XYZ file of C-alpha atoms in Angstrom:
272
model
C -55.505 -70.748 -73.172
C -57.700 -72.910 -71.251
C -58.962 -71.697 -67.905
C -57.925 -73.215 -64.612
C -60.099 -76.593 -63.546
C -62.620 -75.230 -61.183
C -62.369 -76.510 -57.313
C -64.818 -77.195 -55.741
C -65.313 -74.836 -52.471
C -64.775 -75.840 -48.884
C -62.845 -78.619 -49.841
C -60.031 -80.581 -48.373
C -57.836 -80.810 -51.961
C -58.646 -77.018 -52.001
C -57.430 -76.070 -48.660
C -53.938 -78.396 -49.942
C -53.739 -76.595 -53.241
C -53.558 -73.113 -51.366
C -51.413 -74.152 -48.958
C -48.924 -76.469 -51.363
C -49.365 -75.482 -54.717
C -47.192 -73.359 -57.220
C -48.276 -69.672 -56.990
C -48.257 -67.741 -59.960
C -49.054 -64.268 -60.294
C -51.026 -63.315 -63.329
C -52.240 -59.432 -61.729
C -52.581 -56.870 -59.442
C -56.247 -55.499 -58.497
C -55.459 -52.465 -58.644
C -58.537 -50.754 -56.801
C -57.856 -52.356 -53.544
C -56.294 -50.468 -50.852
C -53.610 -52.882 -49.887
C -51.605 -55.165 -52.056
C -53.900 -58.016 -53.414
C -52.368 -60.640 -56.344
C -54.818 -62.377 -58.763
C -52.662 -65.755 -59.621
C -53.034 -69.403 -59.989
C -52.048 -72.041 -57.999
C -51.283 -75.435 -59.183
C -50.525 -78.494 -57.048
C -50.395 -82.736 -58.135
C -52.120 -81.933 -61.871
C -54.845 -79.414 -60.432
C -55.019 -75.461 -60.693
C -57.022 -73.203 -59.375
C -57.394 -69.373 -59.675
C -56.708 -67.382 -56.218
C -56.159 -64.382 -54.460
C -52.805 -63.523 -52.647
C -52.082 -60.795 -50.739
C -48.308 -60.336 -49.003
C -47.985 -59.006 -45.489
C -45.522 -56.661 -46.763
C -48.143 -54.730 -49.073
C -50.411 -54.078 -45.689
C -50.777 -49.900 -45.709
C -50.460 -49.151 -42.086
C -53.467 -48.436 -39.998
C -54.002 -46.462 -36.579
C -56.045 -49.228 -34.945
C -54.227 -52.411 -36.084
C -50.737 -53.861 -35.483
C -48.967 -53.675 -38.630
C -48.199 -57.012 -40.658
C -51.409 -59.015 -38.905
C -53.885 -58.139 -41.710
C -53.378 -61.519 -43.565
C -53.885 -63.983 -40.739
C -57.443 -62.077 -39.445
C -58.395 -62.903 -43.026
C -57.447 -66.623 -42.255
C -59.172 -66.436 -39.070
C -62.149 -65.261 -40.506
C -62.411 -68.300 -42.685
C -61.575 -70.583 -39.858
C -64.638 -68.793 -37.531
C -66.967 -69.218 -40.961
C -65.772 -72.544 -41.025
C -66.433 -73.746 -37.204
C -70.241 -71.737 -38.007
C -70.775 -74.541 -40.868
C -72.334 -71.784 -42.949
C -69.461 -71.757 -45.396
C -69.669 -68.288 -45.662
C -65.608 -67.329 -46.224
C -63.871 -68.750 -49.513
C -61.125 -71.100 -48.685
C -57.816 -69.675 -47.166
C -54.748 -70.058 -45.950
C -51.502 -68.711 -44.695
C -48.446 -69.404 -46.686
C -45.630 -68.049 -48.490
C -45.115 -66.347 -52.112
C -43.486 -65.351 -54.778
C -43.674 -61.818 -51.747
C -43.099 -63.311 -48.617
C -45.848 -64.781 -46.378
C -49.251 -63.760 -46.809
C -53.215 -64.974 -47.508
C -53.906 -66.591 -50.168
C -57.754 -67.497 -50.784
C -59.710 -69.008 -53.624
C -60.946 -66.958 -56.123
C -65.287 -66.891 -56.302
C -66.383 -65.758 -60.014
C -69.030 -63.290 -58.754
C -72.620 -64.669 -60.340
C -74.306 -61.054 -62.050
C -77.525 -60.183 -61.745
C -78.013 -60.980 -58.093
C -79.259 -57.731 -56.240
C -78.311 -57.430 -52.887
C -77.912 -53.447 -52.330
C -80.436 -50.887 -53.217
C -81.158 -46.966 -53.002
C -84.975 -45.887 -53.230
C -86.920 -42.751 -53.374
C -89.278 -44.189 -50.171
C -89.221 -43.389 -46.572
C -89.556 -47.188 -45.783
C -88.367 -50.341 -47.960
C -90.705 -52.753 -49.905
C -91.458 -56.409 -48.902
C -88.291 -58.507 -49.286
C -86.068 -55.678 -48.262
C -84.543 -53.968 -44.837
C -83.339 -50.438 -44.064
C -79.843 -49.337 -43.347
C -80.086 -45.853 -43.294
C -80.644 -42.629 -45.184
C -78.028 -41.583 -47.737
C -77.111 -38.423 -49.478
C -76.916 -38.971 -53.434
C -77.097 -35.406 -54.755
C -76.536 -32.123 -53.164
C -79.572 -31.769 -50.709
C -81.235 -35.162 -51.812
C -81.220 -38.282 -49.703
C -82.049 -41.909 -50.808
C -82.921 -44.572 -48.491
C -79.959 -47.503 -48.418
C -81.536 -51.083 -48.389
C -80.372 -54.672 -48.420
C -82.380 -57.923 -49.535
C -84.206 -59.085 -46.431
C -81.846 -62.767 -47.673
C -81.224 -65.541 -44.872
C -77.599 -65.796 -46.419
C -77.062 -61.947 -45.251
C -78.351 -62.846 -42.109
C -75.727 -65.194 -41.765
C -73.076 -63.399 -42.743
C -74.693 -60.300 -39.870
C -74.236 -62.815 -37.260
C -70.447 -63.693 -38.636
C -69.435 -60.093 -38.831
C -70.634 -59.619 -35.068
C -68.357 -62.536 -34.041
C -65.319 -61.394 -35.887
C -65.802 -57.602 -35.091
C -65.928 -57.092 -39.215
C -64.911 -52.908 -39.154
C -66.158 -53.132 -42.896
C -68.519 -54.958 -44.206
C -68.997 -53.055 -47.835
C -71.123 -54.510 -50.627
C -68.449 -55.002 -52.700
C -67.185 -57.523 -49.869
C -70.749 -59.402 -51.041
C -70.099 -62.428 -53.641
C -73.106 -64.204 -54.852
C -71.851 -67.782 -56.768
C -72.987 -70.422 -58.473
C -75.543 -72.345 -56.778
C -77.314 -69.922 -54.492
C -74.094 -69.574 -53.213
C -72.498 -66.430 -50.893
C -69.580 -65.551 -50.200
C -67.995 -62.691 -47.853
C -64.248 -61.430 -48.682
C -61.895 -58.828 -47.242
C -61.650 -60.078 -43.681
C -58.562 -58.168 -42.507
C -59.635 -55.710 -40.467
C -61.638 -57.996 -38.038
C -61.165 -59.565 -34.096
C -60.007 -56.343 -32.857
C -61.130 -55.922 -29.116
C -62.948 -52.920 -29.328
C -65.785 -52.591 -30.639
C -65.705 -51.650 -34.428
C -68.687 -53.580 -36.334
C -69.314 -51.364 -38.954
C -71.907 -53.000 -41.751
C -74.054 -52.358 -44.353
C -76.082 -55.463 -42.494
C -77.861 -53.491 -39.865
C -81.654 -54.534 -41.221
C -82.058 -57.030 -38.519
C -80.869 -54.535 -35.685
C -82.179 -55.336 -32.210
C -84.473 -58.260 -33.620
C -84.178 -62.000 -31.879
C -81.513 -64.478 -33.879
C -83.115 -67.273 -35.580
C -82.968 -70.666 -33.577
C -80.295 -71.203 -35.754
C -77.969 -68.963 -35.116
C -78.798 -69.522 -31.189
C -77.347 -73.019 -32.081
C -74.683 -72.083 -34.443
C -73.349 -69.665 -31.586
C -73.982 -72.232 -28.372
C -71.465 -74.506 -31.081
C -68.722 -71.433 -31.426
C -69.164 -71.000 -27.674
C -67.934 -74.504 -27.129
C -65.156 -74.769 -29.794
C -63.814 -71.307 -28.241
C -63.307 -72.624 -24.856
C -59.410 -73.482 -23.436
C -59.109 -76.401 -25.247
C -61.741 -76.114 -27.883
C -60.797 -76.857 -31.409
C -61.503 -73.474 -32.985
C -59.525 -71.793 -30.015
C -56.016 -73.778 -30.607
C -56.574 -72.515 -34.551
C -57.082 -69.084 -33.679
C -54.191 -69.112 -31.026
C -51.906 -68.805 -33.780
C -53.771 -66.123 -35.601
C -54.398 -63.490 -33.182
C -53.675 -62.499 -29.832
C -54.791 -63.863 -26.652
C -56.778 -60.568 -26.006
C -58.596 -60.785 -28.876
C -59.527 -64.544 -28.862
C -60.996 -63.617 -25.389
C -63.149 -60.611 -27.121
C -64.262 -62.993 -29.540
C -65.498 -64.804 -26.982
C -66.935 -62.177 -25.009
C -69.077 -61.147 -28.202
C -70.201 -64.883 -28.608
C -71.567 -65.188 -25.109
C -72.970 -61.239 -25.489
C -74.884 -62.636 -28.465
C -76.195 -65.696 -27.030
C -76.992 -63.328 -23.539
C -78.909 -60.964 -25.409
C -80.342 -63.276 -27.971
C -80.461 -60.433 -30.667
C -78.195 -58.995 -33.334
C -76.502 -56.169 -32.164
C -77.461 -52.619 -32.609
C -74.769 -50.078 -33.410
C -73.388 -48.448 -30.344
C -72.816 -44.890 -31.287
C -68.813 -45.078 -30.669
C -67.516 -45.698 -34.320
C -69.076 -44.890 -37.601
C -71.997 -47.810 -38.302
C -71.897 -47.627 -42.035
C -68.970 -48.032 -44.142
C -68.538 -45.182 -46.679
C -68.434 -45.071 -49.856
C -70.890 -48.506 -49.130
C -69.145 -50.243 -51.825
């Protein structure tokens, strides 16, 4: 059997074939904590291969209203896509063969790409940052790094917007082209403050001019009748959309990614 045409990213037929197309489930991932689907989606003579995950398979959690799970992942993408960095794959909200859930284009992983790294050192090489000491065997610690890589950088200053509670390295997809691509958005936008990363090398250092501008852009989309805002109105609650903007404008104020603050656990663990 012939595998699905490939769709180009970011596009508009893409966002159309998620949203419109025939869903077909061909798996279940099993390792994942809540329900996710591997199927394809076919729409007008094109297929593509995507992820869906129901509402109704969301495992309950403490700190998040049950059943919202699916559209933070949407609004994740639509905050990635208002940055320009293209850093979420396409997705959308939209009924299944399960009910109403995400469903988001599948990225075919590119090997070979090392992103994550423990080392025997007290400090990390050229070309790499620290995240923090970790214990590997009993009474021996390694020292957790991650490639000093502009693309991560990006993704730091998305996870600060969104309020990303776990940014794991298995939620890190290099792709074809140079391509990266961040996944498992859903437990994001809450108002307190829950950024918990593996993406803590550039911790208290300035943002790049770059992200200054990327963020002055969010700041302006975000506002009453921005854009971004009306998109996001739909996704989560008023409360939140107004911590999102609180943690744009805390960005921009203190012109440096943030540091973690010593109220919830920094480091997701196991870290992938």
């Amino acid at each position: 059997m012939s595998a699905p045409e490939r769709i180009p990213p970011r596009s508009v037929t893409t966002a159309e074939l998620l949203a419109r197309g025939e869903l077909t489930v061909r798996g279940q991932i099993r390792e994942a904590s809540n329900a996710v689907l591997h199927c394809s989606v076919s729409h007008d003579g094109q297929e593509a291969l995507c992820v869906y995950k129901p509402v109704r398979g969301e495992r309950p959690l403490w700190d998040f209203p049950d059943g919202t799970l699916a559209q933070r992942e949407v609004a994740a993408y639509e905050v990635s896509e208002a940055t320009g960095w293209g850093l979420v794959p396409p997705t959308v909200l939209r009924d299944g063969p399960y009910g109403e859930g995400m469903c988001q284009l599948w990225i075919e992983g590119v090997p070979g790409s090392e992103l994550l790294a423990l080392v025997d050192a007290e400090e990390p090489e050229p070309g790499w940052r620290a995240i923090g000491l970790a214990e590997v065997d009993e009474g021996r610690t390694a020292l957790l790094v991650h490639a000093d890589d502009e693309r991560l950088r990006r993704l730091a200053v998305l996870d600060a917007v969104i309020n990303n509670a776990d940014r794991k390295g298995g939620h890190l997809l290099p792709a074809e082209g140079g391509r990266l691509y961040g996944i498992d958005h859903g437990v994001t936008f809450n108002t307190e403050n829950k950024l918990r990363t593996l993406l803590w090398g550039w911790a208290g250092e300035p943002l790049t001019g770059e992200a200054v501008e990327v963020l002055k852009g969010l700041r302006e989309t975000l506002g009453p009748s921005g854009a971004l805002a009306r998109r996001l109105a739909v996704l989560i609650t008023a409360a939140e959309l107004d911590a999102t903007r609180a943690r744009v404008d805390a960005l921009l104020d203190s012109g440096k990614h943030p540091e973690p603050s010593g109220e919830w656990p920094a480091i997701p663990w196991p870290p992938v």
